[in-house]
Short mmCIF file of C-alpha atoms and ligand atoms in Angstrom, two decimals:
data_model
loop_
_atom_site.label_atom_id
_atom_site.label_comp_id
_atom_site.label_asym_id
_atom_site.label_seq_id
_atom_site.Cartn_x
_atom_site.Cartn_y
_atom_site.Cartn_z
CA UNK A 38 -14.06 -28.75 15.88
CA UNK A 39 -11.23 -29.53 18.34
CA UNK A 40 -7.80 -29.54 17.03
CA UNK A 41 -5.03 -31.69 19.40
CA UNK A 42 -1.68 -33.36 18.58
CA UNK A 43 -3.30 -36.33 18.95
CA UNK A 44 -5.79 -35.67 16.13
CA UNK A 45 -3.86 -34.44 13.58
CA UNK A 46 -0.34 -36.56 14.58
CA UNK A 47 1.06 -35.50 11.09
CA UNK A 48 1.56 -31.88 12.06
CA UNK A 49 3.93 -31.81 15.43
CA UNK A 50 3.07 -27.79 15.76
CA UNK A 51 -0.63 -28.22 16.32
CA UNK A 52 -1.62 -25.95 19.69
CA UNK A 53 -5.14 -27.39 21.55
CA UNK A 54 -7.21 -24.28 20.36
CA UNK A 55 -9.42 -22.45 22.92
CA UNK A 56 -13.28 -21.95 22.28
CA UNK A 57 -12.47 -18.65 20.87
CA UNK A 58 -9.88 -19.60 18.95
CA UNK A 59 -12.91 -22.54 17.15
CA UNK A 60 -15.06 -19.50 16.95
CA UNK A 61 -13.63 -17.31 15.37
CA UNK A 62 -12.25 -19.95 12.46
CA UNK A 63 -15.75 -21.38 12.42
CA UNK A 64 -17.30 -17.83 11.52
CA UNK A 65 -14.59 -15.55 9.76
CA UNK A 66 -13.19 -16.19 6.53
CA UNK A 67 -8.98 -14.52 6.99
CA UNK A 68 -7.88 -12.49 3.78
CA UNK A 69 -5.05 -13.91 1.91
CA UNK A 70 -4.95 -16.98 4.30
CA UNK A 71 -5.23 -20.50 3.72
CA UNK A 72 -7.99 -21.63 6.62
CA UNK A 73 -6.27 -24.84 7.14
CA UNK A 74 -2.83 -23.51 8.34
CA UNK A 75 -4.90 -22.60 11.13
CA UNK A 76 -5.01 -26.24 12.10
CA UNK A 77 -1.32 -25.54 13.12
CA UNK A 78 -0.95 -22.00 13.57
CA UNK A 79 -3.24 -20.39 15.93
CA UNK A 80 -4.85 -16.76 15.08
CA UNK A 81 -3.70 -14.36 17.40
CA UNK A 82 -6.52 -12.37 19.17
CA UNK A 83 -6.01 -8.73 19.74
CA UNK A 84 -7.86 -6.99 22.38
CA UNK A 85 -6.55 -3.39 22.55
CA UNK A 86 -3.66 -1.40 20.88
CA UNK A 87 -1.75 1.65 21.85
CA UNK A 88 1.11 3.44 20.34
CA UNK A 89 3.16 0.67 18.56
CA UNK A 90 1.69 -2.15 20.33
CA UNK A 91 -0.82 -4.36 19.72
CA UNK A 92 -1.83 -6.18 23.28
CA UNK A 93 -3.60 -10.11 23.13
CA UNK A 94 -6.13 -11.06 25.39
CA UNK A 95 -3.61 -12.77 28.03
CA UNK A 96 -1.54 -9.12 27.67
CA UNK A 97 1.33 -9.77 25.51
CA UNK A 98 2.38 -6.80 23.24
CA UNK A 99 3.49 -6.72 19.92
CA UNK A 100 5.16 -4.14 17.99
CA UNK A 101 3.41 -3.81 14.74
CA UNK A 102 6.04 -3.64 12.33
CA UNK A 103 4.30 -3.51 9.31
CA UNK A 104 1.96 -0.80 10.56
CA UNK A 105 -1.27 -3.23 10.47
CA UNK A 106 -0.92 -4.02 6.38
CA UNK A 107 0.65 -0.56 6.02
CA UNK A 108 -2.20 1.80 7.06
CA UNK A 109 -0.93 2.94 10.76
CA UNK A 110 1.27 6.42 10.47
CA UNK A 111 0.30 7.60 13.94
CA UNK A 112 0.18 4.46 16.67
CA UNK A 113 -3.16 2.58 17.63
CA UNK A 114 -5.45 4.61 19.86
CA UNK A 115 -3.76 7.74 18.62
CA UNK A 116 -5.17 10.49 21.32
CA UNK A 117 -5.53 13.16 18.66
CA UNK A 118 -7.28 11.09 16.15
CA UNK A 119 -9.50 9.22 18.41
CA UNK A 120 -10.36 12.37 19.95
CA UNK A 121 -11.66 13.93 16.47
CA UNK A 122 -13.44 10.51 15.76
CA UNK A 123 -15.43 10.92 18.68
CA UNK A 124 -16.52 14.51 18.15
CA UNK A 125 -17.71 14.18 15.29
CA UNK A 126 -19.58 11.00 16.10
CA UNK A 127 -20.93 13.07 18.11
CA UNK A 128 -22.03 15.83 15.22
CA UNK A 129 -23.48 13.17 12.15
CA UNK A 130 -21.62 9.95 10.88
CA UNK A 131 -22.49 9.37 7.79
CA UNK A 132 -24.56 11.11 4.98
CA UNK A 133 -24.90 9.71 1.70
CA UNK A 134 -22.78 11.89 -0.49
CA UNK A 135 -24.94 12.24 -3.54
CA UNK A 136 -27.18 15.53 -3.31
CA UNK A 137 -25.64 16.37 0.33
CA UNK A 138 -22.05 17.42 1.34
CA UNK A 139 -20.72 18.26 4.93
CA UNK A 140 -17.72 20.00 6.55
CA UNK A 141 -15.00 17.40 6.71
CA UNK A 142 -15.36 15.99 3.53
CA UNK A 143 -15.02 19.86 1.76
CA UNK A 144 -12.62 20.55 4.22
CA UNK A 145 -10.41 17.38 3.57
CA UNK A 146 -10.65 18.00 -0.25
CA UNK A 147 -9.36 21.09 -0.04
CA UNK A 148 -6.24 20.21 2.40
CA UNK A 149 -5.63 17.16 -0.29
CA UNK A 150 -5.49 19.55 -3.10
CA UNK A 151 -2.97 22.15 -1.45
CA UNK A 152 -0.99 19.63 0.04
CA UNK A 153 -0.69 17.08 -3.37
CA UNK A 154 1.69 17.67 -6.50
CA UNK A 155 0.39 19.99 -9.57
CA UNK A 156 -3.50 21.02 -9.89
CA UNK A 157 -4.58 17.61 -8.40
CA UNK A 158 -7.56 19.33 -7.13
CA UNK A 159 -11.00 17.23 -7.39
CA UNK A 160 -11.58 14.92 -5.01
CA UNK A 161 -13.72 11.37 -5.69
CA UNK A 162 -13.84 9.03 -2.06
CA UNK A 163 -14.00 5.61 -1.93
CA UNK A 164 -13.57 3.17 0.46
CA UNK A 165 -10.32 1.42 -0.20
CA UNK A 166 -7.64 1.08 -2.08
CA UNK A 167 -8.65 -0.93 -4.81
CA UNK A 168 -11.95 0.67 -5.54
CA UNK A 169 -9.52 4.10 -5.83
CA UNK A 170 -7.59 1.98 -8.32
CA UNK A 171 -10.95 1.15 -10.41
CA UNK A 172 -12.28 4.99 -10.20
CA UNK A 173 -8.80 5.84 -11.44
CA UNK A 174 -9.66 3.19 -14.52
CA UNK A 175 -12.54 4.55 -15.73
CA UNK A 176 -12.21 8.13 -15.29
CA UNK A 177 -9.24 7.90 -17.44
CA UNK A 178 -11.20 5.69 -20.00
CA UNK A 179 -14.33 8.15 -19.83
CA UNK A 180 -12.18 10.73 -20.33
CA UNK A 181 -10.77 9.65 -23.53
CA UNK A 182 -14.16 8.66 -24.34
CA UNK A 183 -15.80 12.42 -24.04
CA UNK A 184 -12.31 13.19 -25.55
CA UNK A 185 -13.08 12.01 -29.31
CA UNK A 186 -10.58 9.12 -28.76
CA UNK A 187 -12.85 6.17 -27.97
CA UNK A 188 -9.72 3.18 -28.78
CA UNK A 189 -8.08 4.40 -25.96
CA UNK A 190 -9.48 1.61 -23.92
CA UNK A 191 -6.08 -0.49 -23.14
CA UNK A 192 -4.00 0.11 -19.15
CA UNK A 193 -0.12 -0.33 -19.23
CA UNK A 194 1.22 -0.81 -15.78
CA UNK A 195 4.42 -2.24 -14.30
CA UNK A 196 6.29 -6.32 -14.26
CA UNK A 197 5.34 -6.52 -10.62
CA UNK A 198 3.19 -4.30 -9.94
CA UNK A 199 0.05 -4.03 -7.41
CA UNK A 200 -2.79 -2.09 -7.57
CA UNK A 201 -5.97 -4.19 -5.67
CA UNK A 202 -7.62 -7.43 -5.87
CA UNK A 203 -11.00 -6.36 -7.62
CA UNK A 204 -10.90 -7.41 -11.27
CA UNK A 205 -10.05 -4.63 -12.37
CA UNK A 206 -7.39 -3.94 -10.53
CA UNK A 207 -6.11 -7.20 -10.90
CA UNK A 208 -5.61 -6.92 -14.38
CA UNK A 209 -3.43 -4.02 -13.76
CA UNK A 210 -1.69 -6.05 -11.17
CA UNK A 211 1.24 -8.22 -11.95
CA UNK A 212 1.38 -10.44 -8.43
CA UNK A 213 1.41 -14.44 -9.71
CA UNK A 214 0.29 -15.24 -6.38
CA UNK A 215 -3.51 -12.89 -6.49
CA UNK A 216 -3.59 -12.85 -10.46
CA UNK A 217 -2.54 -16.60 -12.09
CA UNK A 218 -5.89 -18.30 -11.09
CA UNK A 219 -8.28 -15.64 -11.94
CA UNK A 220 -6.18 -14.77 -15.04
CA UNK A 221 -9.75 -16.00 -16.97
CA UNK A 222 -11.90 -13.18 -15.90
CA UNK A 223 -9.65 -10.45 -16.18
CA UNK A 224 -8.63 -7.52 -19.23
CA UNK A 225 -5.20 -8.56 -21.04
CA UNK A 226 -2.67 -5.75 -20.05
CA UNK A 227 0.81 -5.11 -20.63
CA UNK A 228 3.04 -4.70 -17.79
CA UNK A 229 6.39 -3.52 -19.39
CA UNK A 230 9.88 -3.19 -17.91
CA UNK A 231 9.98 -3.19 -13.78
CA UNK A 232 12.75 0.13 -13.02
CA UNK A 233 13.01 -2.39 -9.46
CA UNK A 234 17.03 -1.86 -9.35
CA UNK A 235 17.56 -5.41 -7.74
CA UNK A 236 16.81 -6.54 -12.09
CA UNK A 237 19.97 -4.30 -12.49
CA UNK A 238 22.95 -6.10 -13.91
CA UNK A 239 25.95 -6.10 -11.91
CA UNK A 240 27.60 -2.75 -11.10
CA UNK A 241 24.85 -0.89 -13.05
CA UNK A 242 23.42 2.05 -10.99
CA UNK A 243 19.65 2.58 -10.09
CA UNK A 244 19.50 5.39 -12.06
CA UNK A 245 20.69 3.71 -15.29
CA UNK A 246 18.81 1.15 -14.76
CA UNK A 247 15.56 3.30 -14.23
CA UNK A 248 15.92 5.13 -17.71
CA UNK A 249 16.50 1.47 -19.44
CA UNK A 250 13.49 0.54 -18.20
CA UNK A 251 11.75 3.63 -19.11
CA UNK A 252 13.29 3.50 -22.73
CA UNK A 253 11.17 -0.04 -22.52
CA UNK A 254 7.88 2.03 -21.59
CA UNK A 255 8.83 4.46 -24.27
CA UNK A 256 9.27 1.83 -26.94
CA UNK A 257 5.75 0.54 -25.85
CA UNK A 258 3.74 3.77 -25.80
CA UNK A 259 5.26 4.97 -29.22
CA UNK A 260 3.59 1.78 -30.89
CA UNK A 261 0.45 1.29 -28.49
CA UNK A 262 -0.55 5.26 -27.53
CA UNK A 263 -3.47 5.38 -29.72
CA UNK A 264 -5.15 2.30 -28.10
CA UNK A 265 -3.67 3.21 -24.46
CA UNK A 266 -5.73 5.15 -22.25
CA UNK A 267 -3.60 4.98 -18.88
CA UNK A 268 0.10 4.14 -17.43
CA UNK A 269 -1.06 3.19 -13.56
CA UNK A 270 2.59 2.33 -11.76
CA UNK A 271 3.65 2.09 -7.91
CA UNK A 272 5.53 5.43 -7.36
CA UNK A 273 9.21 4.42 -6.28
CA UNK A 274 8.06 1.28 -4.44
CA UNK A 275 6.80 -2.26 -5.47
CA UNK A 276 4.95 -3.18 -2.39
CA UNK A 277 3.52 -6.33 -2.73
CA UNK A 278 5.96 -7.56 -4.94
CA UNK A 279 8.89 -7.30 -2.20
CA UNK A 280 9.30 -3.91 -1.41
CA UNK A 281 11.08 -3.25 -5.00
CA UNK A 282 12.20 0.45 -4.63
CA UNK A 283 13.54 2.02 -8.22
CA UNK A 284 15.47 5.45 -9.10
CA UNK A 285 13.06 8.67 -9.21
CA UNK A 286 14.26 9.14 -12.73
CA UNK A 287 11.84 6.53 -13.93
CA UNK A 288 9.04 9.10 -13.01
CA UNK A 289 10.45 12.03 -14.62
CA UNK A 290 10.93 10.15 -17.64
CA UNK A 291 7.19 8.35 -17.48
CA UNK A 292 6.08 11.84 -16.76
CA UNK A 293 7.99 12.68 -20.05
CA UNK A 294 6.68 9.66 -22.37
CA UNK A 295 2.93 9.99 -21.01
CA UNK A 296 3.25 13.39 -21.81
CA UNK A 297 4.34 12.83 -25.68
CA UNK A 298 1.81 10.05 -26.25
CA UNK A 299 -1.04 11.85 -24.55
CA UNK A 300 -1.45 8.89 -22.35
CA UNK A 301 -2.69 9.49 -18.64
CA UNK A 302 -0.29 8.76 -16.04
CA UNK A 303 -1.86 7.44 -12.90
CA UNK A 304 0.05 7.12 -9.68
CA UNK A 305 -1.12 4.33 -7.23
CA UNK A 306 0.46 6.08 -4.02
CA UNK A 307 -2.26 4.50 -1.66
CA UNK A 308 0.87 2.57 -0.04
CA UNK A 309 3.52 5.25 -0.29
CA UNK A 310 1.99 8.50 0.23
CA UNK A 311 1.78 10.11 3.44
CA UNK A 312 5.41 10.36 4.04
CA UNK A 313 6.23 6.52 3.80
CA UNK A 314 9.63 7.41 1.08
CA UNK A 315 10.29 10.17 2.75
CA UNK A 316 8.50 12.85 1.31
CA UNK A 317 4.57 13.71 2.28
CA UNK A 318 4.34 12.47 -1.38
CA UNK A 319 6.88 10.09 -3.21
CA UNK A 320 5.77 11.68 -7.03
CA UNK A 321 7.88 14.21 -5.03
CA UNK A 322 10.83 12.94 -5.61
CA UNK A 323 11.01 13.06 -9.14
CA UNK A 324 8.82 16.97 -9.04
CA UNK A 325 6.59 15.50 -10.91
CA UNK A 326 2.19 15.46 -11.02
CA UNK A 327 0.21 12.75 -12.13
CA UNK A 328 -3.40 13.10 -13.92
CA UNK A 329 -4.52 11.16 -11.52
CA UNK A 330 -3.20 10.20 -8.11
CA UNK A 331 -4.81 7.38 -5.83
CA UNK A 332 -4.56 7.60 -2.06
CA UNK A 333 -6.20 5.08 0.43
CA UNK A 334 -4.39 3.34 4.05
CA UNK A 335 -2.63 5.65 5.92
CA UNK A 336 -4.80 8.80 4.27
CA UNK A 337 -6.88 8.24 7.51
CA UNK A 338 -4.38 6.91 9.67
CA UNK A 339 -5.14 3.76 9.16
CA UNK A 340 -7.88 4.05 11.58
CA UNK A 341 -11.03 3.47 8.80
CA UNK A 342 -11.60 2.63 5.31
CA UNK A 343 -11.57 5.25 3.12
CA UNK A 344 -9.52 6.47 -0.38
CA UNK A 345 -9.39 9.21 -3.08
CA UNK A 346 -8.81 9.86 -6.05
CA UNK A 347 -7.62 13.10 -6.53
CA UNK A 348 -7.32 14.26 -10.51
CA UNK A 349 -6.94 17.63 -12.31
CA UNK A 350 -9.30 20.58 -13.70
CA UNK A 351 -8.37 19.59 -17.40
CA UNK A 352 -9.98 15.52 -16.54
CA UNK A 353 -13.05 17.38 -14.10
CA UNK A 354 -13.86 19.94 -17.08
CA UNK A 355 -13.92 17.50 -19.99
CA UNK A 356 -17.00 15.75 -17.14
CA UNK A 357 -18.58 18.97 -16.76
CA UNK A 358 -22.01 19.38 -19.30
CA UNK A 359 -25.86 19.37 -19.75
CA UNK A 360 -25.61 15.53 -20.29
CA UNK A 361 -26.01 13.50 -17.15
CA UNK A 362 -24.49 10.02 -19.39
CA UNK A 363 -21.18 12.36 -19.49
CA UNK A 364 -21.00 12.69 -15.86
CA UNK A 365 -18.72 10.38 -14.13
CA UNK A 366 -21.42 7.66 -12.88
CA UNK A 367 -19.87 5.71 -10.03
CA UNK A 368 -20.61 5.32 -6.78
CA UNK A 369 -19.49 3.66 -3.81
CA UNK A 370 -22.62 3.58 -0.61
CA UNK A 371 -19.87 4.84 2.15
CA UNK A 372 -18.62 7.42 -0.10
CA UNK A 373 -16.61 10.76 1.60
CA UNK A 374 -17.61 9.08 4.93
CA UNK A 375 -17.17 11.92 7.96
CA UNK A 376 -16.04 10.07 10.46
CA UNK A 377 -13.47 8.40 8.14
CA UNK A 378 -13.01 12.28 6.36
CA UNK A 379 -12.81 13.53 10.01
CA UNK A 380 -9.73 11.10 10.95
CA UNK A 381 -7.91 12.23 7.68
CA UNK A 382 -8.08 15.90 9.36
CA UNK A 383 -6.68 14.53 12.27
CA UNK A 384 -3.96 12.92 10.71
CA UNK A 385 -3.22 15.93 8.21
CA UNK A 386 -3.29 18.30 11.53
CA UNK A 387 -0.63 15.73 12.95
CA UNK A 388 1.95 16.25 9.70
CA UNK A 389 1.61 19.76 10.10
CA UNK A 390 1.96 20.46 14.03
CA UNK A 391 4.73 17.94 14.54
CA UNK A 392 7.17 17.87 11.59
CA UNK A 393 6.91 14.41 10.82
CA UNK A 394 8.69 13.94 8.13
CA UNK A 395 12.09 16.08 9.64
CA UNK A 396 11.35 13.33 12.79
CA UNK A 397 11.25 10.44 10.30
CA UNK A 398 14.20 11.56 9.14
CA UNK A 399 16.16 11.37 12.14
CA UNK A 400 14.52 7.55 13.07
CA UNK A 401 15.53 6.49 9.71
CA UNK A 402 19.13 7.27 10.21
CA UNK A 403 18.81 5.57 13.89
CA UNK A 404 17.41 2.28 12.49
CA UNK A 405 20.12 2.17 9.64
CA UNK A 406 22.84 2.25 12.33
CA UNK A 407 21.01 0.56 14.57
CA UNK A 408 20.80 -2.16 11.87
CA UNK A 409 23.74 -2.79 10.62
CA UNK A 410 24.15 -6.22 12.27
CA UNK A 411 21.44 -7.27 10.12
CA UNK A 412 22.04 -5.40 6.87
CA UNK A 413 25.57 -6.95 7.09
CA UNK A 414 24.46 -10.58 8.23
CA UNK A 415 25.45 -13.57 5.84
CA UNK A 416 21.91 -14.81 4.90
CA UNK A 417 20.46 -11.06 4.26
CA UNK A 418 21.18 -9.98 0.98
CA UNK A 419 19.95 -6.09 -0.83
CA UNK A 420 19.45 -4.27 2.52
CA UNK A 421 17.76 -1.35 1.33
CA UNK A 422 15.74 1.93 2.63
CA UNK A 423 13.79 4.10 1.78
CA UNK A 424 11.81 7.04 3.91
CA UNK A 425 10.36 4.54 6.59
CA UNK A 426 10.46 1.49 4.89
CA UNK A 427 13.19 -1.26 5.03
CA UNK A 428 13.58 -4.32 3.04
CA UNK A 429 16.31 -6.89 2.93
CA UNK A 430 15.90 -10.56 0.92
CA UNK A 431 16.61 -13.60 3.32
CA UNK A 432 18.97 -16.62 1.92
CA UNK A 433 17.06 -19.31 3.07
CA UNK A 434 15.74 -23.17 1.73
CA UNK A 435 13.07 -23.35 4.81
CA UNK A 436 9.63 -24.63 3.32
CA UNK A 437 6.63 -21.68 4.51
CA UNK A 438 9.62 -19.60 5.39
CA UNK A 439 7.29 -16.38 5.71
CA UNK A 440 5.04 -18.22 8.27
CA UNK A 441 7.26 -19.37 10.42
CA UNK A 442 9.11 -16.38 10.84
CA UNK A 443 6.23 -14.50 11.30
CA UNK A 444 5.48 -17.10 14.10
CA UNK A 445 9.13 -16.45 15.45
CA UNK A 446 8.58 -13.14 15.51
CA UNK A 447 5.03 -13.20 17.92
CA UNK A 448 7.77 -14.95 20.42
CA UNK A 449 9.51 -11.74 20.26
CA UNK A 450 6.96 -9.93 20.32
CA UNK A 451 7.39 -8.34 17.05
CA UNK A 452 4.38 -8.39 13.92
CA UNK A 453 6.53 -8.85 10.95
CA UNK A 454 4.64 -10.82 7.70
CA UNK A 455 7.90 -11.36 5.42
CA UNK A 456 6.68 -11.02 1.63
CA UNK A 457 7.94 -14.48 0.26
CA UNK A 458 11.74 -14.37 1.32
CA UNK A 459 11.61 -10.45 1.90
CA UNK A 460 11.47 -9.10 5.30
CA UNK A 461 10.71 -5.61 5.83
CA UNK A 462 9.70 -2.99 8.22
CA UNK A 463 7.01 -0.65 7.90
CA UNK A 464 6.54 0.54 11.24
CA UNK A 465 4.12 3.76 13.08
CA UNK A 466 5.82 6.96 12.55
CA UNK A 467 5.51 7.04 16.43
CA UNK A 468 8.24 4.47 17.03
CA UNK A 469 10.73 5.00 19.35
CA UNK A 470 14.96 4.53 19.49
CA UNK A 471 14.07 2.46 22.29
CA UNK A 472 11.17 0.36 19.95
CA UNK A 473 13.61 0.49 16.80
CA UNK A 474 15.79 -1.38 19.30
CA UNK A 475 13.72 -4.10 20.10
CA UNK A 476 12.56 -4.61 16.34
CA UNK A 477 16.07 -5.12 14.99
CA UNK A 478 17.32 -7.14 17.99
CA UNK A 479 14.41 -9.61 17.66
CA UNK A 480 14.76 -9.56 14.18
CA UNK A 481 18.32 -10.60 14.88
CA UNK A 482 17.29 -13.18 16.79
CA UNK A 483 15.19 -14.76 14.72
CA UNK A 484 17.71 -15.02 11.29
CA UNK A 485 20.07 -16.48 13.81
CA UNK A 486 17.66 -18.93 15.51
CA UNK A 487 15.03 -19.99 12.70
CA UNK A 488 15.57 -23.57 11.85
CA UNK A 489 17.00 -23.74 8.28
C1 LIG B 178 -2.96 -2.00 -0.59
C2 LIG B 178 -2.80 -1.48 -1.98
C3 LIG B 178 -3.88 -1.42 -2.87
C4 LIG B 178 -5.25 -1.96 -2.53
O1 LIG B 178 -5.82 -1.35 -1.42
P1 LIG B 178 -7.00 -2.14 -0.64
O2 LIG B 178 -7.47 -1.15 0.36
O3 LIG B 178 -6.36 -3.35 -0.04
O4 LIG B 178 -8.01 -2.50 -1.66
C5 LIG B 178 -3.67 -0.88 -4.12
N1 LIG B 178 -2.46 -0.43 -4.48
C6 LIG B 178 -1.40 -0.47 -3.65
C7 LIG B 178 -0.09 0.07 -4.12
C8 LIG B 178 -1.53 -1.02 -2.39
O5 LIG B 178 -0.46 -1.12 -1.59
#
């Protein structure tokens, strides 16, 4: 296949692609990427990474913004972390997890359970997010199951929420974009109220506009609780869906309702934890413990696949008998992985030896000052932070808007994948005033230069 102006005179953009470039789209398959756009938009081929950057074959660097899909908490080639990756490469890799056990998964486990909200103490490992999502799922059912209340089969989750791609999590999920065509194969489920504050009305705060939207999960669960095993929700932020970020007092008050209804409240913090809002944890915020809580991408640093989900002795116990059909029976092949386990450690060391989070604090206040050319331009509407991730919407008619300005930004050097008409920044704890700089100059740059 060889792609020229002259072949394809329709499309003005179209770069002669080099025999890696044909490759690589002749063998790979991109996630959440129509193949043909790369008729007109080359991939970009990355050949090493180090801190914030991410360096292409001919040596360019770009500063990964969006923390590789919002896994990287610690930079690429992250000293400490490769260092512990290779040590225990060095020690055994894998062993299957059924029958045998080893020291970093046991000793990740237990750092998860001191370090998480409540008596989240029992760890199950997957491999990403939305397996953790799935585990979550059935546990929950099972539970109610061994429980005496077998109609509790029914999930209630958030408008806009995301929670995987795998059917099951997809019929949690509330994304038009992943969900409308495979709408046939999935579970109905009932996604009530978003507590997003940009639904607010005019002039009505976040916080009153988190407890209307809980009274909406409340009027829900007081007719539905008998047939509802689970509430699954996005703790404080609506990735996928635009960076939403809602009050903490629609936690509390979830917290509150599961509670009364005896309906499990799951918290999908496999985006957010890890510091992202601003605390290690964002259920935090609202001092608050879920019966289950899923963690997955930055949980080793981004640097392999692996999730958890950690739940609570009264879930594990209800499990625990003679019977081997009331035992939780799921598996997933990679399961509590060591070199993946051993990278967590290395990444929980790294929290705890450099006071991230007091750091993060300081950056976030630099970027919002160092931002306020763009929070105050005329085409960016609902600037908005939280911990270390920004958000603003972009006023704009341009056709593949999010493309093209993440193709402006590779000119400046910058990774930034706007969701739809929201641009945001999710970058490496690691970044520096001298990085946060570049990213909200360039980013500058681009609203002022993109062709509208
Ligand atoms: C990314 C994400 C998932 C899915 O994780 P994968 O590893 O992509 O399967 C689930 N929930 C949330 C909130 C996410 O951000």
């Amino acid at each position: 296949m060889s792609i020229t102006n002259q072949a394809n005179p329709a499309k003005p953009n179209v770069t002669a692609t080099s025999p890696f470039q044909q490759r690589s789209l002749q063998s790979v398959w991109h996630p959440c990427t129509q193949m043909k756009l790369h008729e007109t938009y080359p991939l970009v081929p990355i050949v090493r990474g180090e801190g914030v950057w991410l360096y292409d074959a001919d040596g360019n660097g770009y500063l990964d913004a969006i923390g590789s899909w919002w896994v990287n908490l610690f930079g690429h080639t992250n000293p400490a972390i490769n260092a512990a990756i290779k040590d225990q490469l060095d020690k055994i890799e894998h062993v299957m997890l059924a029958g045998f056990t080893h020291e970093p998964v046991v000793a990740l486990s237990e750092r998860l359970a001191s370090i998480t909200p409540g008596d989240l103490g029992h760890c199950f490992y997957a491999s990403d997010g939305a397996s953790a999502t799935e585990i979550a799922l059935k546990m929950s059912f099972h539970y109610w199951q061994l429980a005496g209340k077998p109609n509790k089969t029914q999930f209630v989750s958030l408008q806009n929420d995301y929670h995987g791609e795998t059917l099951g999590a997809l019929s949690v999920t509330d994304v038009g974009i992943f969900k409308k065509t495979y709408s046939p194969l999935l579970r109905p489920c009932t996604h009530v109220m978003t507590p997003d504050w940009r639904y607010a009305n005019h002039g009505e705060s976040a916080e009153h506009y988190a407890l209307r939207a809980a009274a909406a999960l409340e009027e829900h669960l007081s007719r539905y609780h008998d047939e509802t095993a689970a509430l699954i929700i996005e703790p404080l932020i609506q990735g996928a869906m635009g960076m939403g970020m809602y009050h903490p007092a629609y936690l509390k008050r979830a917290r509150e309702i599961c509670d009364r209804y005896q309906v499990h409240l799951i918290a999908d913090e496999i985006a957010v934890g890890f510091g992202r809002t601003g605390t290690l944890f964002a259920c935090e915020q609202a001092d608050i413990a879920p019966d289950f809580l899923c963690l997955a991408k930055g949980l080793s640093g981004g640097y392999l696949p692996l999730s958890v989900v950690l739940t609570t002795d009264t879930v594990y116990q209800r499990f625990y008998d003679d019977k081997s059909a009331h035992a939780f029976l799921h598996s997933h092949t990679h399961t509590g992985n060591a070199l993946a386990c051993r990278a967590a450690l290395a990444v929980l060391d790294i929290f705890e030896q450099d006071n991230v989070l007091e750091t993060n604090k300081i950056k976030a206040e630099y970027l919002n000052q160092a931002a306020a050319a763009l929070s105050s331009h005329p085409k960016v509407s609902n600037f908005r932070n939280c911990g270390m991730i920004w958000a603003f919407e972009v006023d704009t008619d341009l056709e593949q808007f999010s493309q093209k300005f993440f193709q402006a930004g590779l000119t400046q050097r910058l990774l930034l994948r706007p969701l739809g008409k929201t641009v945001y920044f999710m970058p490496p704890y690691i970044i520096t005033e001298e990085e946060i700089d570049l990213l909200v100059n360039g980013t500058l740059h681009i609203l002022n230069t993109l062709e509208q």
